[in-house]
Coordinates of C-alpha atoms in Angstrom, one line a residue:
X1 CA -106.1 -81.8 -112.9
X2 CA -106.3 -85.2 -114.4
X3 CA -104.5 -88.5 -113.1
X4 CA -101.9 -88.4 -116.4
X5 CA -100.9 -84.6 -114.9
X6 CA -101.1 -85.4 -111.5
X7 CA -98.5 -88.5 -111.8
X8 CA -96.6 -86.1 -114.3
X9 CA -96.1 -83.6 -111.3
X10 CA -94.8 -86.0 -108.7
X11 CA -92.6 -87.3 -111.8
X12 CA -90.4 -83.9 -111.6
X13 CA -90.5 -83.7 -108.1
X14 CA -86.9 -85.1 -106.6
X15 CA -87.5 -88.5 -104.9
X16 CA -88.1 -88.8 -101.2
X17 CA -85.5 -90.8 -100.7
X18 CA -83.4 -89.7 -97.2
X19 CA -80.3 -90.9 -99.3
X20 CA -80.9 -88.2 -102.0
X21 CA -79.3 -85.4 -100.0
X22 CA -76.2 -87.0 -100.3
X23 CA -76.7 -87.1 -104.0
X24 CA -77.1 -84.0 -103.8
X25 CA -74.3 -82.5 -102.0
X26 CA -71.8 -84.8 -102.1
X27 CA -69.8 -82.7 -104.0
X28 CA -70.1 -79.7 -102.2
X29 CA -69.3 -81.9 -98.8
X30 CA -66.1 -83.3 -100.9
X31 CA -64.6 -79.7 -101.5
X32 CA -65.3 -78.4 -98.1
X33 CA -63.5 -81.7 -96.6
X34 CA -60.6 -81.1 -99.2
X35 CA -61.0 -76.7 -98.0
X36 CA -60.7 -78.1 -94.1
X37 CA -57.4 -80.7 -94.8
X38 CA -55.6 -77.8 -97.4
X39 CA -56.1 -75.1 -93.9
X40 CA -54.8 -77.5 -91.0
X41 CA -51.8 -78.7 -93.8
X42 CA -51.2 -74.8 -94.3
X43 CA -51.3 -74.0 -90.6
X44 CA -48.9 -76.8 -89.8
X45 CA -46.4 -75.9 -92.4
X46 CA -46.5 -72.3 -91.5
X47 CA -45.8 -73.6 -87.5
X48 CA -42.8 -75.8 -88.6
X49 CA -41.0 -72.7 -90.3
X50 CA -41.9 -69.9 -87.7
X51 CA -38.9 -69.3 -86.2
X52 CA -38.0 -70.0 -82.5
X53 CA -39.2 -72.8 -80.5
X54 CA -42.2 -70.7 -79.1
X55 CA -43.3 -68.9 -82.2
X56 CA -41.5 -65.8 -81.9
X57 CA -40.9 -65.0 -77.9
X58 CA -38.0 -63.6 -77.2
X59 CA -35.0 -66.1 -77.2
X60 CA -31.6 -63.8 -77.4
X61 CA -29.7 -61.2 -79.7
X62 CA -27.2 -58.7 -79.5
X63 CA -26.4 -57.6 -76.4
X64 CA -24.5 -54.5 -74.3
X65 CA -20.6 -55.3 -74.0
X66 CA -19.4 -55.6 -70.5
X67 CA -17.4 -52.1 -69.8
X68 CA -14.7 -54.2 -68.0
X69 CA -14.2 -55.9 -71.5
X70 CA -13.6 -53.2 -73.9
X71 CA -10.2 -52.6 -74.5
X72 CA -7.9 -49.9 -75.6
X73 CA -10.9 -47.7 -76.0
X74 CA -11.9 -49.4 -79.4
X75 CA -15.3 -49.5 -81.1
X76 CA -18.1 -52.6 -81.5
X77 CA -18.5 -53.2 -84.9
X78 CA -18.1 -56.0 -87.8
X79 CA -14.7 -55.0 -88.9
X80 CA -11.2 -55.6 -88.4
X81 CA -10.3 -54.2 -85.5
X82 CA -13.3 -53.9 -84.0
X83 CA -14.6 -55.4 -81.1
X84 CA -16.8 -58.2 -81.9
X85 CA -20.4 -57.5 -81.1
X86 CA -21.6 -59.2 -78.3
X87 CA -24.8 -61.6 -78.2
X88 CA -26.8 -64.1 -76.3
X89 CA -28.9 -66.8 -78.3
X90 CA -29.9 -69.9 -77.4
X91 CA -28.6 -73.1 -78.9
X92 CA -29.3 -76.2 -81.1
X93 CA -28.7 -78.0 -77.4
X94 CA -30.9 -75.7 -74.9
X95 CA -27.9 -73.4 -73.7
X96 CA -27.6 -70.1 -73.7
X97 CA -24.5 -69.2 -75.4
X98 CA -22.8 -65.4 -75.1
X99 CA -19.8 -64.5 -76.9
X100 CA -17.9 -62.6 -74.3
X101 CA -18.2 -65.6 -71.9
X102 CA -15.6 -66.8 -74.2
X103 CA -13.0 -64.3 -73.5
X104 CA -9.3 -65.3 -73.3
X105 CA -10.4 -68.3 -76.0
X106 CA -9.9 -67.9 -79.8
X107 CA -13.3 -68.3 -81.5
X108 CA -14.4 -68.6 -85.1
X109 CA -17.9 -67.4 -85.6
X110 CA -19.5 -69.3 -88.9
X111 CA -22.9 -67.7 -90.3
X112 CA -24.7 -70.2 -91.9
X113 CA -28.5 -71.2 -93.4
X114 CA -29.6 -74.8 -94.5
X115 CA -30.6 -73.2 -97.8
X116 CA -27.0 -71.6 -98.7
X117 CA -24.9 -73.5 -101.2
X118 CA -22.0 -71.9 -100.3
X119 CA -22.4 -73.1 -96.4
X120 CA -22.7 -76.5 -97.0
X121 CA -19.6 -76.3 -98.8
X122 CA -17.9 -74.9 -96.2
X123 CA -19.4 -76.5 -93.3
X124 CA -16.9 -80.2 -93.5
X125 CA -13.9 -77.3 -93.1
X126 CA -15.4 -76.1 -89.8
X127 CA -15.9 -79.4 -88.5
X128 CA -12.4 -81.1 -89.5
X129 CA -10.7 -77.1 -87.8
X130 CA -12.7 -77.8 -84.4
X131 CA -11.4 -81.2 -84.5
X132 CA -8.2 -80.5 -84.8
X133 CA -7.3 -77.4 -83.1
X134 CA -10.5 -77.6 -80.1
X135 CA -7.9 -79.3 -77.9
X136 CA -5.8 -76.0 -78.3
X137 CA -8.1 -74.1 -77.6
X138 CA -10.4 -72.6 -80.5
X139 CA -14.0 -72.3 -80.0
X140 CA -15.6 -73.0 -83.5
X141 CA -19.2 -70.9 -83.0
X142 CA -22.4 -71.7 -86.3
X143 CA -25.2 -69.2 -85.9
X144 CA -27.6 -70.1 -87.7
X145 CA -30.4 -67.3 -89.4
X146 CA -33.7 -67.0 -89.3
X147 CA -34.4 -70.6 -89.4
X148 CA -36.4 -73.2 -86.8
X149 CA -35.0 -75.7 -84.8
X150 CA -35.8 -78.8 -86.8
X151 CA -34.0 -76.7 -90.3
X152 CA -31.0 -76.2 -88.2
X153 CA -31.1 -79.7 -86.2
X154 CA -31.8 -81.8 -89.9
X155 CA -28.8 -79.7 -91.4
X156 CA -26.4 -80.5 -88.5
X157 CA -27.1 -84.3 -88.3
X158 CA -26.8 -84.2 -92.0
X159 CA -23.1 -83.0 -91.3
X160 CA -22.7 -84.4 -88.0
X161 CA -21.8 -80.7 -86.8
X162 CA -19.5 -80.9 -83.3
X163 CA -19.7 -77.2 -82.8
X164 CA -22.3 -75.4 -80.6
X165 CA -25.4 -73.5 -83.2
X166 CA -26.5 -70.7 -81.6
X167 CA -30.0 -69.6 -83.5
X168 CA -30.3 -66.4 -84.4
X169 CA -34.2 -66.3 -85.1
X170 CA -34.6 -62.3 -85.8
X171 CA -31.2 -62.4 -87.8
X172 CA -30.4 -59.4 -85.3
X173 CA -26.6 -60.9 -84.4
X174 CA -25.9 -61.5 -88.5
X175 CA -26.8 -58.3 -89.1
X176 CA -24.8 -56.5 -86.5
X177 CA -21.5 -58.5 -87.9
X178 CA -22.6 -56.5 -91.6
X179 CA -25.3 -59.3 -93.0
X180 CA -28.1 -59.1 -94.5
X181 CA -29.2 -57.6 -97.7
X182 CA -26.7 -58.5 -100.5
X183 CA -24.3 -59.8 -97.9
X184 CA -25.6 -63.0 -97.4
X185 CA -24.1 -66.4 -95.6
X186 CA -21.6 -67.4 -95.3
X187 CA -19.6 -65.1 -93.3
X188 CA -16.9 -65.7 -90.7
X189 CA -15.1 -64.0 -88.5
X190 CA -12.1 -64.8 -86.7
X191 CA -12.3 -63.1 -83.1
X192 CA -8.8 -63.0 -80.4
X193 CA -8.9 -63.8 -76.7
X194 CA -9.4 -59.8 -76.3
X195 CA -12.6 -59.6 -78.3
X196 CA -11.2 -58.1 -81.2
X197 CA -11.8 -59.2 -84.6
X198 CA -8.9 -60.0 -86.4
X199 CA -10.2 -61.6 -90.0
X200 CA -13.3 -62.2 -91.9
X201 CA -14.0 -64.4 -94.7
X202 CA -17.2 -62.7 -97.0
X203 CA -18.8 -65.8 -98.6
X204 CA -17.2 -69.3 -99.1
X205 CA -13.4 -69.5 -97.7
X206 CA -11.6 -72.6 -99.4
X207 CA -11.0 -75.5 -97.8
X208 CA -7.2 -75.2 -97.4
X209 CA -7.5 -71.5 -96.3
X210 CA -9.7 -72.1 -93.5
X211 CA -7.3 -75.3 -92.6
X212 CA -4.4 -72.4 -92.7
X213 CA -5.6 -69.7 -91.1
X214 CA -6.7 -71.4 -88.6
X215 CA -4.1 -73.3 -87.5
X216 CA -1.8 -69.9 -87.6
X217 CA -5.1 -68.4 -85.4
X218 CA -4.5 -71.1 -82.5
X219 CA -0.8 -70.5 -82.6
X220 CA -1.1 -66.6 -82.3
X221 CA -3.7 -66.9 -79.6
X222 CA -4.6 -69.9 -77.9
X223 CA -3.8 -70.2 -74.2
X224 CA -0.3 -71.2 -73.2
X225 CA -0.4 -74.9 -72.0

């Protein structure tokens, strides 16, 4: 091999330079930096919308009716004249909340979502009955479905909600009042002092209905003062 060939050879070969690596697999490093930011963004997201505070542990649901509290023999169910299911759930505050704890009180159970139209129509109603008639004695109740904390939370500061959220994580309690399916939110149910349900509003209840009936709801069955 002559000197021409031999400075040929070392021509093609890549230079020794310790920078060259780089060169050469910058974009490879790019694209596995990108890969690395895309999983930790994707793991994040998918920890802000698991529902329940703890990623799933158990926080509440339907729950066994106190014998003592069933009256007049009827049946637990969703419908008029039924006795209101009971549940336990935790709320927006860190209670635990259980419907039959609320016996002798007139209370108006609201199933809502942050992504329902409908709800945030209906949700100023809510607020302006607990207002007014929560001195009487109703008990305005907003379960909220299968959403985190911090949907629920940004959706009642949004409103400025003054009603306890109970968070039904599972959706177990909505669909033991008939939800679920094609029966979506909102759905509300008016429940007496004795547990039994006594109307029920399927989707979005005007404004001036929800104002009516439940001013006649407090008169029928709040407490005597």
């Amino acid at each position: 091999m002559n000197d021409t060939d031999d400075a040929q050879d070392r021509a093609d070969l890549p230079d020794e330079n310790p920078n060259r690596p780089r060169e050469y697999h910058g974009v490879r490093t790019v694209i596995a930096g990108a890969g690395v930011v895309l999983a930790v963004a994707a793991a994040l997201w998918l920890t802000l919308l698991q529902p329940g505070p703890d990623g799933g542990d158990d926080t509440g649901g339907v729950v066994d009716l106190p014998a003592e509290l069933v009256v007049d023999g009827r049946a637990v169910g969703e419908r008029i004249d039924n006795l209101a299911p009971d549940f336990e759930l935790r709320t927006l505050d860190g209670e635990s909340l259980r419907l039959s704890d609320m016996r002798g009180r007139p209370v108006l159970i609201n199933f809502w979502a942050s992504w329902c139209g409908p709800c945030r129509r209906e949700v100023p109603a809510l607020i302006r009955a607990q207002e007014r008639w929560g001195d009487h004695g109703l008990i305005v109740v907003g379960v909220n479905i299968e959403e985190s904390d911090g949907q629920a939370l940004d959706f009642a500061d949004e409103f400025g909600i003054n009603y306890a959220v109970p968070m039904d994580y599972r959706g177990e309690v909505f669909r033991a009042y008939g939800g679920g399916g094609i029966n979506g939110p909102p759905r509300s149910f008016f429940v007496a002092p004795d547990g039994v349900i006594v109307r029920i509003y399927a989707g979005q209840a005007p404004d001036e209905l929800i104002a009516e009936h439940a001013h006649e709801f407090v008169e029928a069955y709040a407490p005597s003062e």
